[in-house]
């Protein structure tokens, strides 16, 4: 009680203080006041409390003097600008104060000016030393000091570690008797969503079970090899073992240059000093040369010589090498006869697949087509207790799909529109309910997700919906979502993936979408191994190819199920009517059997021309406008709808490929009413019940009012600009048959199961984001497939409006009967994908790129290529090594120079042929030196230029040859590529001259077969020469002599050849063909340098050149093909690797 009384008194004095402060702050002057001015207030307050003023003063103001307060002289001084004041007493005993003078405060007319006190003292006094000033309701602003209790024993405490072992029970296998316990290692100890991709990791918090968390690791994707324990140990050991000679950095991070700590290698000895080893080699060669010379002298009498002579510095005559050359030739012949086993393993890289297949057997087959033409008679015996039944008989393709679903196998159902693909998805949902697992149904658009949610909700009940803005029943067994949501769940490690059994990809052909197609590839790659797929798509031409990619990526069989024809055939028509008089101008263009009727097309043309002529007679020669106005469009729609209503062809879906035209077409039909009184009542009640959810002014939006009025008359509008709730109302009313005419865009045809009796195309041209174009066959079939209701209509009707001119017949034929668009990869790298994969060490962006559909054509034979590499490596190890000692010491350099010369020569000739001036220079009559199958430097003349493909060029030439062609010798020389070429033939310093009677041959030569382009032309008749040659290729005329034109050309070429190479003056390629490219100039300079360098190699003088060159060329070709295959198998061959490196640099910056 005492404490309460003190607190109460303190509060009362605070109230008095505030009254005094308010009085003082209301005055104009801060000092010079008398206590009598405020004494009444203080005495009144003291009297109210039942005590004297002296008692209250002594208790509350101990700093005042003992005199009567009414006699005290004081001043009130403002402190700061916040209204506080202090009492200043005037001392009468001060020597500095003159009698009768007032205090200095009174001399100022307005008192002392306000000043700011020290904020630290003010803050300390008001907040630290006066806690009563703080609000009692904001306790977080209080500052309190809690002294810390020092307890050193806390340093010895730590969290309890997870027990890495478990106790396993030992039992008698016969009786089950408990024998004891033993300790075993616990698997996956300490694994969480933050450090592991395993399914054995601990589940995350319940709040993250659905969407996951951006910091979670995804689960290990199916089809990828998980790193084994040995691999991880080897990687860890490799990281710990640092080579201090090779692995140390020489450039600091962030710097462009560094230090070079390597010692300079000694390239050679002192110039002019001969080492002892060189002297010893020289004397060894000299001794062997003496022995060889003695043996050769014995064989000189045989009179045989050789054309391959060594250097004159070693021998002085041709006869001295006879024996050695003969022995070398015999050894080379034997080796070439035995070489087919080595030469057989050097095909081109393009033949790897065929060769590997013949060696290793047929490749793996992941896409298995299923025959759906035969009925499944024993379906009920094979599935005695189906998970779900329907009130109708299933088609053959549906039964085949259900049989594979029962075996937990993935299927790819490519069926026609409205064939019943949803049955397969429904059975997967029923199977997941039976197995107590979960299923995810993905769709490309929200409209399809909403419709499937409504349908599945009525069928199964336990269904949830997940889109970007809606989340309903996320704990359901069946979750319907867009593909982007599933991708996010996979990257964020959602625990829903643990219970997932099926994933249904509806409208999977949406993978062709340029913007969103990559999402489907990401999801298919990232899904775990235990998840099976159900791919639903319209008919596409490459279903097996796409299924093969999915199966090869996930390493599971994909069963491809297709339909042969539509269950409800379609009839396509052209409509040219534009008024009630011409409303019956409907011409059939394609019948139900798929036959294109040209008669109907020409009838539509005639009807259009007749109306145009009548218009010209009435209004003159002026033709009607290219695009009709709203009034003309209104007349066309009114005439068409009236005709369809008379023929009982309602409801109608009118595809108008523009949102604006959808709204305009619907708004112009103000006089059209397609509903009865009963239908109007149903529509009004339904709209009132649905639109009651809109609050306030939302229910009076112009779009709500306009669309409500249209729906009451049986007219609906459906496009992306409609409010979601109105769009769902339109869909539900159309499904119940209350909307008779629906103006919709292309998105309505994307899998929405809302068929109509008739489909009308306002136009067959659309804007695809860049330009206007005609509808593709796949797009037209997708929209036209909405016509025909199964079980209600015998045929579906498709009508194309011809408001202006009738489309071209070729365009209509291509659109209606053309092949649908193939499934193509739209895979691209995004920053989201890169960042999601970079945070997981075990998953690489390169692995994602390698498994994409874009890389499938290059990676499908990866295992075959790997086996091919192993085969080539074994062949390379068994191939004999060349001898590079003595004169052959520069043989590798010589082979490299020959290879470089051939490659540069081929590239340079292609550059010449592709130049702008080549068409004029390399024309008929130009003399060349070319490589033919029989002679390496044959004189020839161009007859005509031919194109092998869109870019490659070739030339038909007439070349000289011997009369008797050595076809057998040329055919038997299958290893000519391993024989070293003669330099004069390679460099074009000689020309072929027939030894006997001159013959000729007409062959096709490629640019790389041209040895020299000669600065000489011959006047010829190419047509006569070619006709004469083609005639003599007939067996009956093969022995006929050549014609006069051919003989004249042969004689001119023979005259030039007999004159020697000096008669063949080469063209200046740089000037003649106007090659200004720096690369072409560099190639020309390098070819000239190699031409000067090649004759200087010492290996040319060795008698063993042919044998050792063949060995080296064979090994080089093997190594080249191995390197090429290894490059194709490595990450360096990825098409998107440069793009990934650039994006990675952006992320680093």
Short mmCIF file of N, CA, C and O in Angstrom, two decimals, residues 309 327 365 688 937 1117:
data_model
loop_
_atom_site.label_atom_id
_atom_site.label_comp_id
_atom_site.label_asym_id
_atom_site.label_seq_id
_atom_site.Cartn_x
_atom_site.Cartn_y
_atom_site.Cartn_z
N UNK A 309 66.36 -43.08 -106.16
CA UNK A 309 67.79 -42.97 -105.92
C UNK A 309 68.05 -42.20 -104.65
O UNK A 309 67.40 -41.22 -104.38
N UNK A 327 65.34 -55.44 -102.92
CA UNK A 327 64.89 -56.02 -101.66
C UNK A 327 63.82 -55.14 -101.01
O UNK A 327 62.83 -55.64 -100.45
N UNK A 365 17.34 -50.23 -79.00
CA UNK A 365 16.07 -49.67 -79.42
C UNK A 365 15.27 -49.30 -78.18
O UNK A 365 14.91 -50.15 -77.38
N UNK A 688 -25.48 -15.34 -62.50
CA UNK A 688 -25.68 -14.68 -61.21
C UNK A 688 -24.96 -15.42 -60.10
O UNK A 688 -24.39 -14.80 -59.19
N UNK A 937 48.24 -36.27 -113.09
CA UNK A 937 48.44 -34.94 -113.68
C UNK A 937 48.02 -34.98 -115.14
O UNK A 937 48.86 -34.81 -116.05
N UNK A 1117 46.28 -41.85 -89.82
CA UNK A 1117 44.84 -41.85 -90.09
C UNK A 1117 44.06 -42.47 -88.94
O UNK A 1117 42.97 -41.99 -88.57
#
